[in-house]
Amino acid sequence: FDSTPSKFLARMNEAETQAAILLGIDDPHIHDLAADFSKPCVMINCHDRRMRLPTVAPDHKNIGAFASHFLFEMGHRRVMNIMCLRRYTMELRLAGIKEAWERQNQNFKDDRDLLTINSFSAKEAEEKVGAWLDMTEKSMLPTAFLASGDFIAAGIINALKKRNIRVPQDVSVMSIDGFNLAAIEDVPLTAVHVPRDELGTEAVHMLQQRLVRPDATVGALLLYGKLVIRESVRRIRPGKEPTPIKGDGLYD
């Protein structure tokens, strides 16, 4: 549905409309309208703060924690997180990232370990990361970047490439998304895939259940992500120096 109250009401009042799925709509007024209708409604990747509407969403917090934990397992301790915090879902991912750091007894500092941007565009990420690289001493560079989206990862890799910093030989890059760009500049991208098609499948099943049992308990179904290991992340030694390799594109 269009995310305006008037259009939502018009569609819901049509005789042929039996149910509704709200996709990524954060407007609490529309949530109120949907909850007051006698027709069942399910939400995808959004949240009813009054807990009246069932929802299915990626488990953003655990996905963020899982991505960070993987980098820790690969030996990385200096990780720069590049994130767009435009939606609360990204705030949840950041909360998961910080939780993973805490579990590793690592002190997460926003001014050191987080670089925020205003969009998910590769251009803005490249400009922001490039400026940060230019004012950072080489000895202080992270061993890995964690991007909150594939296009952000593309911008990071472009910024690194223009400064003759190789991925993954010199610095690793990982993304949380994994659907938009499987490979960036011939670098196969390691990523945690956020569930996408599965959200629609589960939302339809949930809606069918609501039609059969309209008075059933309402809750949230959170779907896990999937780690896809390619070649943009390298294992490093405890001394935080990259493991020597014999050729480009080899994953340890």
Coordinates of C-alpha atoms in Angstrom, one line a residue:
F1 CA 0.0 0.0 0.0
D2 CA 1.0 3.6 -0.5
S3 CA 2.2 5.0 2.8
T4 CA -0.4 7.9 3.0
P5 CA -3.4 7.5 5.4
S6 CA -5.9 8.6 2.7
K7 CA -4.8 6.1 0.1
F8 CA -4.5 3.4 2.7
L9 CA -8.1 4.0 3.9
A10 CA -9.4 4.1 0.3
R11 CA -7.8 0.7 -0.5
M12 CA -8.9 -0.9 2.7
N13 CA -12.5 0.2 2.2
E14 CA -12.6 -1.4 -1.2
A15 CA -14.9 -4.4 -1.2
E16 CA -12.4 -6.7 -2.8
T17 CA -9.8 -6.0 -0.2
Q18 CA -9.8 -8.8 2.3
A19 CA -6.5 -8.2 4.1
A20 CA -3.4 -6.1 3.9
I21 CA 0.4 -6.3 4.2
L22 CA 2.3 -3.2 5.2
L23 CA 5.8 -3.2 3.9
G24 CA 8.4 -1.0 5.6
I25 CA 5.8 1.6 6.7
D26 CA 6.9 3.4 10.0
D27 CA 4.0 5.8 10.2
P28 CA 2.2 5.1 13.5
H29 CA -1.0 6.7 12.2
I30 CA -1.3 4.1 9.5
H31 CA -0.5 1.4 12.1
D32 CA -3.4 2.8 14.2
L33 CA -5.8 2.7 11.2
A34 CA -4.7 -0.9 10.3
A35 CA -5.3 -2.1 13.9
D36 CA -8.8 -0.6 14.0
F37 CA -9.9 -2.3 10.8
S38 CA -11.8 -5.6 11.0
K39 CA -9.7 -6.8 8.0
P40 CA -6.5 -8.6 9.1
C41 CA -3.2 -6.9 8.5
V42 CA 0.4 -8.1 8.7
M43 CA 3.5 -5.9 8.7
I44 CA 6.9 -6.6 7.0
N45 CA 10.1 -5.0 8.3
C46 CA 8.3 -2.5 10.5
H47 CA 7.1 -2.4 14.1
D48 CA 3.8 -1.6 15.8
R49 CA 4.9 0.0 19.1
R50 CA 1.5 -0.7 20.6
M51 CA 1.8 -4.4 19.8
R52 CA -1.5 -4.9 18.0
L53 CA -0.3 -6.0 14.5
P54 CA 1.7 -9.1 13.8
T55 CA 5.0 -8.6 12.0
V56 CA 7.7 -10.5 10.3
A57 CA 11.1 -8.9 10.0
P58 CA 14.8 -9.6 9.7
D59 CA 16.4 -10.1 13.1
H60 CA 18.5 -7.0 12.6
K61 CA 20.1 -6.9 16.0
N62 CA 21.4 -10.5 15.8
I63 CA 22.4 -10.0 12.2
G64 CA 24.6 -7.1 13.2
A65 CA 26.1 -9.1 16.1
F66 CA 26.6 -12.1 13.8
A67 CA 28.5 -10.1 11.2
S68 CA 30.8 -8.5 13.9
H69 CA 31.4 -11.9 15.5
F70 CA 32.5 -13.4 12.2
L71 CA 35.1 -10.6 11.8
F72 CA 36.3 -11.3 15.3
E73 CA 36.6 -15.0 14.5
M74 CA 38.7 -14.1 11.5
G75 CA 41.1 -12.3 13.8
H76 CA 40.1 -8.7 13.3
R77 CA 40.1 -6.4 16.3
R78 CA 40.3 -3.0 14.5
V79 CA 37.0 -2.8 12.6
M80 CA 35.5 0.4 11.2
N81 CA 31.8 0.3 10.9
I82 CA 30.2 2.4 8.1
M83 CA 26.5 2.8 8.6
C84 CA 23.5 4.8 7.5
L85 CA 21.2 5.1 10.5
R86 CA 18.2 6.5 8.7
R87 CA 15.8 3.8 10.0
Y88 CA 15.5 2.2 13.4
T89 CA 16.4 -1.1 11.8
M90 CA 19.9 0.2 11.3
E91 CA 20.0 1.3 14.9
L92 CA 19.1 -2.3 15.8
R93 CA 22.0 -3.6 13.7
L94 CA 24.4 -1.1 15.4
A95 CA 23.1 -2.3 18.8
G96 CA 23.9 -5.9 17.8
I97 CA 27.4 -4.8 16.6
K98 CA 28.1 -3.2 19.9
E99 CA 26.8 -6.2 21.8
A100 CA 29.3 -8.4 19.8
W101 CA 32.1 -6.1 20.8
E102 CA 31.2 -6.3 24.4
R103 CA 31.1 -10.1 24.3
Q104 CA 34.7 -9.9 23.0
N105 CA 35.7 -7.6 25.8
Q106 CA 36.3 -4.9 23.2
N107 CA 35.5 -1.2 24.0
F108 CA 33.4 0.2 21.1
K109 CA 33.9 3.9 20.7
D110 CA 31.6 5.8 18.3
D111 CA 34.2 8.4 17.5
R112 CA 36.8 5.7 16.6
D113 CA 34.8 2.7 15.4
L114 CA 31.8 4.2 13.7
L115 CA 31.4 6.4 10.6
T116 CA 27.9 7.4 9.8
I117 CA 26.6 8.5 6.4
N118 CA 23.2 10.0 5.4
S119 CA 22.3 7.5 2.6
F120 CA 23.1 4.0 1.3
S121 CA 24.7 5.4 -1.9
A122 CA 28.2 4.3 -3.0
K123 CA 29.1 7.8 -3.9
E124 CA 28.6 9.2 -0.4
A125 CA 30.3 6.2 1.2
E126 CA 33.3 6.7 -1.1
E127 CA 33.5 10.4 -0.3
K128 CA 33.1 10.0 3.4
V129 CA 35.5 7.0 3.7
G130 CA 38.0 8.6 1.4
A131 CA 38.1 11.8 3.5
W132 CA 38.5 9.6 6.6
L133 CA 41.4 7.6 5.0
D134 CA 43.2 10.8 4.0
M135 CA 43.3 12.1 7.5
T136 CA 44.2 8.8 9.2
E137 CA 47.7 7.5 9.6
K138 CA 48.4 4.3 7.8
S139 CA 49.4 2.6 11.1
M140 CA 46.0 3.5 12.5
L141 CA 43.9 2.0 9.7
P142 CA 41.5 -0.8 10.6
T143 CA 42.1 -4.3 9.4
A144 CA 38.4 -4.5 8.3
F145 CA 35.4 -2.4 7.3
L146 CA 31.9 -3.5 8.0
A147 CA 29.3 -1.9 5.8
S148 CA 25.6 -1.7 6.5
G149 CA 24.8 -2.3 2.8
D150 CA 26.3 -3.5 -0.5
F151 CA 26.4 -0.1 -2.2
I152 CA 28.2 1.3 0.9
A153 CA 30.6 -1.5 0.6
A154 CA 31.2 -0.6 -3.0
G155 CA 32.0 3.0 -2.0
I156 CA 34.4 1.7 0.6
I157 CA 36.2 -0.5 -1.9
N158 CA 36.4 2.4 -4.4
A159 CA 37.9 4.7 -1.8
L160 CA 40.5 2.1 -0.9
K161 CA 41.3 1.3 -4.5
K162 CA 42.0 4.9 -5.3
R163 CA 44.5 5.0 -2.5
N164 CA 46.2 1.8 -3.6
I165 CA 44.9 -0.2 -0.6
R166 CA 44.1 -3.7 -1.7
V167 CA 41.0 -5.8 -0.7
P168 CA 41.4 -8.2 0.9
Q169 CA 45.3 -8.3 0.9
D170 CA 45.6 -5.1 2.9
V171 CA 42.1 -4.5 4.4
S172 CA 39.0 -6.7 4.5
V173 CA 35.5 -5.4 3.6
M174 CA 32.3 -7.1 4.7
S175 CA 28.7 -6.2 4.0
I176 CA 25.3 -6.7 5.6
D177 CA 23.0 -7.2 2.7
G178 CA 24.5 -9.3 0.0
F179 CA 21.9 -9.2 -2.7
N180 CA 22.6 -6.1 -4.7
L181 CA 26.3 -6.7 -5.5
A182 CA 27.8 -10.1 -5.4
A183 CA 31.1 -8.8 -6.6
I184 CA 32.6 -5.2 -6.4
E185 CA 35.5 -4.3 -8.7
D186 CA 36.1 -8.0 -9.2
V187 CA 36.2 -8.6 -5.5
P188 CA 33.6 -11.3 -4.5
L189 CA 31.9 -9.8 -1.5
T190 CA 31.6 -11.6 1.9
A191 CA 28.3 -10.7 3.4
V192 CA 25.5 -11.6 5.8
H193 CA 22.5 -12.0 3.5
V194 CA 19.5 -10.3 5.1
P195 CA 16.3 -12.3 4.4
R196 CA 14.2 -10.8 1.6
D197 CA 12.0 -13.2 -0.3
E198 CA 11.5 -15.2 2.9
L199 CA 9.8 -12.1 4.5
G200 CA 7.0 -12.2 1.9
T201 CA 6.6 -15.9 2.2
E202 CA 6.2 -15.8 5.9
A203 CA 4.0 -12.8 5.8
V204 CA 1.6 -14.5 3.5
H205 CA 1.5 -17.6 5.8
M206 CA 1.0 -15.3 8.8
L207 CA -1.9 -13.5 7.0
Q208 CA -3.5 -16.8 6.1
Q209 CA -3.4 -17.8 9.8
R210 CA -5.0 -14.5 10.8
L211 CA -7.9 -15.1 8.3
V212 CA -8.5 -18.5 10.0
R213 CA -7.8 -17.4 13.6
P214 CA -8.4 -13.7 13.8
D215 CA -8.3 -13.7 17.6
A216 CA -5.0 -15.6 17.8
T217 CA -2.1 -14.1 19.8
V218 CA -0.2 -11.3 18.0
G219 CA 3.6 -11.4 17.9
A220 CA 6.7 -10.8 15.9
L221 CA 8.6 -13.4 13.7
L222 CA 12.3 -12.5 13.4
L223 CA 14.2 -14.2 10.6
Y224 CA 18.0 -14.9 10.8
G225 CA 20.5 -13.9 8.1
K226 CA 22.8 -16.2 6.2
L227 CA 26.6 -15.8 6.1
V228 CA 28.0 -16.1 2.5
I229 CA 31.8 -16.3 2.5
R230 CA 33.5 -15.1 -0.6
E231 CA 36.9 -13.4 -0.9
S232 CA 36.7 -9.9 0.5
V233 CA 37.5 -10.9 4.1
R234 CA 40.8 -12.4 5.1
R235 CA 41.9 -14.2 8.2
I236 CA 44.6 -12.3 10.1
R237 CA 47.0 -13.3 12.8
P238 CA 46.8 -12.3 16.4
G239 CA 49.4 -9.6 15.8
K240 CA 46.8 -7.9 13.6
E241 CA 48.9 -8.2 10.4
P242 CA 47.5 -9.8 7.3
T243 CA 48.4 -13.4 6.7
P244 CA 50.8 -13.7 3.7
I245 CA 49.2 -15.0 0.6
K246 CA 50.6 -16.2 -2.7
G247 CA 48.1 -14.7 -5.1
D248 CA 45.2 -12.3 -5.4
G249 CA 41.7 -13.4 -4.5
L250 CA 42.8 -16.3 -2.2
Y251 CA 40.7 -16.8 0.9
D252 CA 42.3 -18.2 4.1

